[in-house]
Amino acid sequence: MKKQIAEGQGFIAALDQSGGSTPKALRGYGVEDHEWSGDDEMFGKIHEMRSRIITSPCFSKGKVIGAILFEKTMDGMVEGKPTPQALIDRGIVPFIKIDKGLEDEANGVQLMKPMPELDALLTRAKGLGVFGTKERSVINAANAEGIAAIVKQQFEVGMQVLSHGLVPMLEPEYSIKSEGRAEGEKMLKEEILKLLPTVPEGEQIMLKLSIPVEANLYAELIAHPKVLAVVALSGGYSTEEACEHLAKNKGMIASFSRGLLQDLRAGQTAEEFDGTLSAAIDKIHAASVA
């Protein structure tokens, strides 16, 4: 799995919408709020959508090399198998989203909320065959103190993940709507470079970053021996916009959510659904290997 992520000519699908973003994701899929009641039914509906994606003929080893799961999706079943195993059987590397949401903004950033049950989650994920994790926090301003704090927290949690034998994907997302993003992204890169030497010998991390304003800004991170891969989030861009920007960044591959799912609908026939998903996969794959 490590070799596939390091060398695979494809992208990582983000299927990890959590409680707060699930209703919006369902609406986008054509499932309205009145069609479910309570969290169990809501998560059941989103699991149906994710199962439909995972079992689609076009969602298999090759163009899709990995997939990030929400905890409840990881604990669910697809075709009678635990979801991580269903992915592995299709040649796709499973990851798990571990953060529990964001703190209120301070110094232009939103840190991750505490994760008191993280060790238990990591142990369970490892037992299910999960390869790595993903943890998201958000940068809204080019504030040096805030950016340093967000990178420090990301690395601290990443070290905890490594101690469980999993590969952490650090995601200090830089809001594409923020002013001064080009300057702030340079600060972010420098803070990451400062802490990469703290990654234990023989270990590697992954990075999930917003597509930078300056093309190839993260080339030094992509080439760093402590970095297994650098992936890009779509960050609110449409599929077309995200792919256009990503294609300018050599060695950076996609890890899109909205960019992958935006045209899928619950009411589509199997042929329509598979055709729409296949077209999105082809587009994102092409940008990832451009």
Coordinates of C-alpha atoms in Angstrom, one line a residue:
M1 CA 0.0 0.0 0.0
K2 CA 2.9 2.4 0.8
K3 CA 4.4 1.7 -2.7
Q4 CA 1.0 2.3 -4.3
I5 CA 0.6 5.7 -2.6
A6 CA 4.2 6.7 -3.4
E7 CA 4.2 5.5 -7.0
G8 CA 0.6 5.1 -8.1
Q9 CA -0.4 7.1 -11.1
G10 CA -3.8 8.2 -9.7
F11 CA -5.6 10.1 -7.0
I12 CA -7.2 9.6 -3.5
A13 CA -11.0 9.9 -3.3
A14 CA -12.3 11.8 -0.3
L15 CA -15.5 10.0 1.0
D16 CA -15.2 11.4 4.5
Q17 CA -18.0 14.0 5.0
S18 CA -18.8 13.9 8.7
G19 CA -21.9 14.8 10.8
G20 CA -21.8 18.6 10.1
S21 CA -21.3 18.3 6.4
T22 CA -23.4 15.2 5.7
P23 CA -26.8 16.9 5.2
K24 CA -25.3 19.3 2.6
A25 CA -23.6 16.3 0.9
L26 CA -26.9 14.4 0.8
R27 CA -28.7 17.5 -0.6
G28 CA -26.1 17.7 -3.4
Y29 CA -26.7 14.0 -4.1
G30 CA -30.5 14.7 -4.4
V31 CA -31.6 13.3 -1.0
E32 CA -33.6 16.0 0.8
D33 CA -33.8 16.5 4.6
H34 CA -37.3 15.1 4.8
E35 CA -36.1 11.7 3.5
W36 CA -34.3 10.9 6.7
S37 CA -34.9 11.4 10.4
G38 CA -32.1 11.4 13.0
D39 CA -28.4 10.6 12.7
D40 CA -28.8 6.9 12.1
E41 CA -31.0 7.4 9.1
M42 CA -28.8 10.2 7.8
F43 CA -25.6 8.2 8.1
G44 CA -27.5 5.2 6.5
K45 CA -28.3 7.4 3.5
I46 CA -24.7 8.6 3.1
H47 CA -23.4 5.1 3.5
E48 CA -25.7 4.0 0.6
M49 CA -24.1 6.7 -1.5
R50 CA -20.6 5.7 -0.6
S51 CA -21.3 2.0 -1.2
R52 CA -22.7 2.9 -4.6
I53 CA -19.5 4.7 -5.4
I54 CA -17.1 2.1 -4.0
T55 CA -18.9 -0.7 -5.9
S56 CA -19.0 1.1 -9.2
P57 CA -17.0 -0.6 -12.0
C58 CA -14.9 2.5 -12.6
F59 CA -13.9 2.9 -8.9
S60 CA -11.0 0.4 -8.8
K61 CA -7.3 0.1 -8.8
G62 CA -5.6 2.3 -11.4
K63 CA -7.0 5.8 -11.5
V64 CA -8.3 5.7 -7.9
I65 CA -5.4 4.6 -5.7
G66 CA -6.8 5.5 -2.2
A67 CA -10.0 6.6 -0.4
I68 CA -10.5 8.5 2.8
L69 CA -13.4 7.2 5.0
F70 CA -15.5 8.7 7.7
E71 CA -15.4 6.7 11.0
K72 CA -19.0 5.4 10.5
T73 CA -18.2 4.4 6.9
M74 CA -15.1 2.5 8.1
D75 CA -17.2 0.6 10.6
G76 CA -19.9 -0.2 8.0
M77 CA -20.1 -3.0 5.5
V78 CA -19.9 -3.0 1.7
E79 CA -21.0 -6.1 -0.2
G80 CA -20.9 -8.1 3.1
K81 CA -17.3 -7.0 4.0
P82 CA -15.9 -4.3 6.3
T83 CA -15.5 -1.1 4.1
P84 CA -11.7 -1.0 4.4
Q85 CA -11.5 -4.7 3.2
A86 CA -13.9 -3.9 0.4
L87 CA -11.5 -1.2 -0.8
I88 CA -8.4 -3.3 -0.4
D89 CA -10.0 -6.1 -2.4
R90 CA -10.6 -3.5 -5.2
G91 CA -6.9 -2.4 -5.0
I92 CA -7.6 0.8 -3.2
V93 CA -5.7 2.0 -0.1
P94 CA -8.0 2.9 2.8
F95 CA -7.6 6.0 5.0
I96 CA -9.7 7.3 8.0
K97 CA -10.6 10.8 8.9
I98 CA -9.7 11.3 12.6
D99 CA -10.4 14.9 13.5
K100 CA -13.6 15.9 15.4
G101 CA -14.1 19.3 13.9
L102 CA -12.7 22.7 14.3
E103 CA -12.2 25.1 17.2
D104 CA -13.3 28.8 16.9
E105 CA -10.9 31.0 14.9
A106 CA -8.0 32.5 16.8
N107 CA -4.9 34.2 15.1
G108 CA -6.5 33.6 11.7
V109 CA -6.7 29.8 12.1
Q110 CA -9.0 27.1 13.3
L111 CA -7.3 24.4 15.2
M112 CA -8.6 20.9 15.6
K113 CA -10.8 20.1 18.6
P114 CA -9.4 17.7 21.2
M115 CA -9.5 14.0 20.3
P116 CA -9.6 12.2 23.7
E117 CA -10.6 8.8 22.1
L118 CA -8.0 8.9 19.3
D119 CA -5.8 6.0 20.5
A120 CA -8.9 3.7 20.6
L121 CA -9.9 4.8 17.1
L122 CA -6.4 4.3 15.7
T123 CA -6.2 0.8 17.3
R124 CA -9.6 -0.1 15.7
A125 CA -8.6 1.3 12.3
K126 CA -5.3 -0.6 12.3
G127 CA -7.2 -3.8 13.1
L128 CA -9.5 -3.2 10.1
G129 CA -6.5 -2.9 7.7
V130 CA -6.6 0.9 7.4
F131 CA -3.3 2.3 6.0
G132 CA -3.4 5.9 7.1
T133 CA -5.4 8.8 8.6
K134 CA -6.4 12.4 7.7
E135 CA -6.7 15.3 10.0
R136 CA -8.1 18.7 8.9
S137 CA -7.6 22.2 10.3
V138 CA -8.1 25.5 8.5
I139 CA -6.0 28.7 7.8
N140 CA -8.0 31.8 7.1
A141 CA -5.3 34.5 7.3
A142 CA -1.6 35.0 6.7
N143 CA -0.9 35.2 10.4
A144 CA 2.6 33.8 11.3
E145 CA 1.6 32.9 14.9
G146 CA -1.5 31.1 13.8
I147 CA 0.1 29.2 11.0
A148 CA 2.9 28.1 13.3
A149 CA 0.3 26.8 15.9
I150 CA -1.7 24.9 13.3
V151 CA 1.4 23.1 11.9
K152 CA 2.6 22.3 15.4
Q153 CA -0.7 20.7 16.3
Q154 CA -0.8 18.8 13.0
F155 CA 2.6 17.3 13.6
E156 CA 1.8 16.4 17.2
V157 CA -1.3 14.5 16.2
G158 CA 0.7 13.0 13.3
M159 CA 3.3 11.6 15.7
Q160 CA 0.5 9.9 17.7
V161 CA -0.8 8.3 14.5
L162 CA 2.7 7.1 13.5
S163 CA 3.0 5.4 17.0
H164 CA 0.1 3.2 16.0
G165 CA 1.7 2.0 12.8
L166 CA -0.5 4.2 10.5
V167 CA 0.6 6.9 8.1
P168 CA -0.8 10.4 8.9
M169 CA -2.1 12.7 6.2
L170 CA -1.7 16.2 7.7
E171 CA -4.3 18.7 6.3
P172 CA -3.7 22.3 7.2
E173 CA -6.2 23.6 4.6
Y174 CA -5.6 27.1 3.4
S175 CA -9.0 28.8 2.6
I176 CA -9.0 29.7 -1.1
K177 CA -11.2 32.7 -0.1
S178 CA -8.7 34.3 2.1
E179 CA -6.7 37.5 1.2
G180 CA -3.0 37.3 1.2
R181 CA -3.1 33.5 0.5
A182 CA 0.1 33.5 -1.7
E183 CA 2.1 35.0 1.2
G184 CA 0.5 32.8 3.8
E185 CA 1.2 29.6 1.8
K186 CA 4.9 30.4 1.8
M187 CA 4.7 30.8 5.6
L188 CA 2.9 27.4 5.7
K189 CA 5.6 25.7 3.6
E190 CA 8.4 27.1 5.8
E191 CA 6.7 25.9 9.0
I192 CA 6.2 22.4 7.6
L193 CA 9.9 22.3 6.5
K194 CA 10.9 23.2 10.0
L195 CA 9.1 20.3 11.6
L196 CA 9.7 17.6 9.0
P197 CA 13.1 16.7 10.6
T198 CA 11.1 15.7 13.8
V199 CA 9.5 12.8 11.9
P200 CA 11.3 9.7 13.2
E201 CA 13.9 8.0 11.1
G202 CA 12.4 5.5 8.7
E203 CA 8.9 7.0 9.0
Q204 CA 7.0 9.2 6.5
I205 CA 4.0 11.5 6.6
M206 CA 1.6 12.7 3.9
L207 CA 0.4 16.2 3.3
K208 CA -3.0 17.4 2.1
L209 CA -2.8 21.0 1.0
S210 CA -4.9 23.5 -0.9
I211 CA -3.7 24.0 -4.5
P212 CA -1.2 26.8 -4.1
V213 CA -1.6 30.2 -5.8
E214 CA 2.0 29.9 -7.0
A215 CA 2.3 26.8 -9.1
N216 CA 4.8 24.2 -7.8
L217 CA 5.3 26.1 -4.6
Y218 CA 5.3 22.7 -2.8
A219 CA 7.9 21.0 -5.0
E220 CA 10.4 21.0 -2.1
L221 CA 7.8 19.2 0.1
I222 CA 7.0 16.7 -2.6
A223 CA 10.7 15.8 -3.0
H224 CA 11.4 15.6 0.8
P225 CA 12.4 12.1 2.0
K226 CA 10.1 12.4 5.0
V227 CA 7.1 13.0 2.8
L228 CA 5.4 10.0 1.2
A229 CA 3.0 12.1 -1.0
V230 CA 1.5 15.5 -1.3
V231 CA -2.2 15.6 -2.2
A232 CA -4.5 18.4 -3.1
L233 CA -7.9 19.3 -1.8
S234 CA -10.5 20.9 -4.1
G235 CA -11.3 23.5 -1.4
G236 CA -14.6 24.7 -2.9
Y237 CA -13.4 24.8 -6.5
S238 CA -15.6 23.1 -9.1
T239 CA -14.2 19.9 -10.7
E240 CA -13.1 21.9 -13.7
E241 CA -11.4 24.7 -11.7
A242 CA -9.7 22.3 -9.3
C243 CA -8.3 20.1 -12.2
E244 CA -7.1 23.2 -14.1
H245 CA -5.2 24.5 -11.1
L246 CA -3.9 21.1 -10.1
A247 CA -2.5 20.2 -13.5
K248 CA 0.0 23.1 -13.1
N249 CA 1.6 21.5 -10.0
K250 CA 3.9 18.6 -10.9
G251 CA 3.9 15.7 -8.5
M252 CA 0.8 16.8 -6.5
I253 CA -2.1 14.5 -6.9
A254 CA -5.8 15.1 -6.1
S255 CA -7.8 14.1 -3.0
F256 CA -11.1 15.6 -4.0
S257 CA -14.5 15.4 -2.4
R258 CA -16.8 17.9 -4.0
G259 CA -14.7 17.7 -7.2
L260 CA -15.5 14.0 -7.4
L261 CA -19.1 13.9 -6.2
Q262 CA -20.7 17.1 -7.6
D263 CA -22.6 15.6 -10.5
L264 CA -23.8 12.3 -8.8
R265 CA -27.5 12.0 -8.0
A266 CA -29.5 9.4 -6.1
G267 CA -32.1 9.2 -8.9
Q268 CA -29.6 8.3 -11.7
T269 CA -29.8 4.9 -13.2
A270 CA -26.9 2.6 -12.7
E271 CA -25.7 3.5 -16.2
E272 CA -26.0 7.2 -15.7
F273 CA -24.4 7.1 -12.2
D274 CA -21.4 5.0 -13.5
G275 CA -21.0 7.2 -16.5
T276 CA -21.0 10.4 -14.5
L277 CA -18.6 9.0 -11.9
S278 CA -16.3 7.6 -14.6
A279 CA -16.1 11.0 -16.3
A280 CA -15.2 12.7 -13.0
I281 CA -12.6 10.1 -12.3
D282 CA -11.0 10.5 -15.7
K283 CA -10.8 14.3 -15.4
I284 CA -9.3 14.2 -11.9
H285 CA -6.9 11.4 -12.8
A286 CA -5.7 13.4 -15.9
A287 CA -5.0 16.5 -13.7
S288 CA -3.2 14.3 -11.1
V289 CA -0.7 12.9 -13.6
A290 CA -0.4 15.9 -15.9

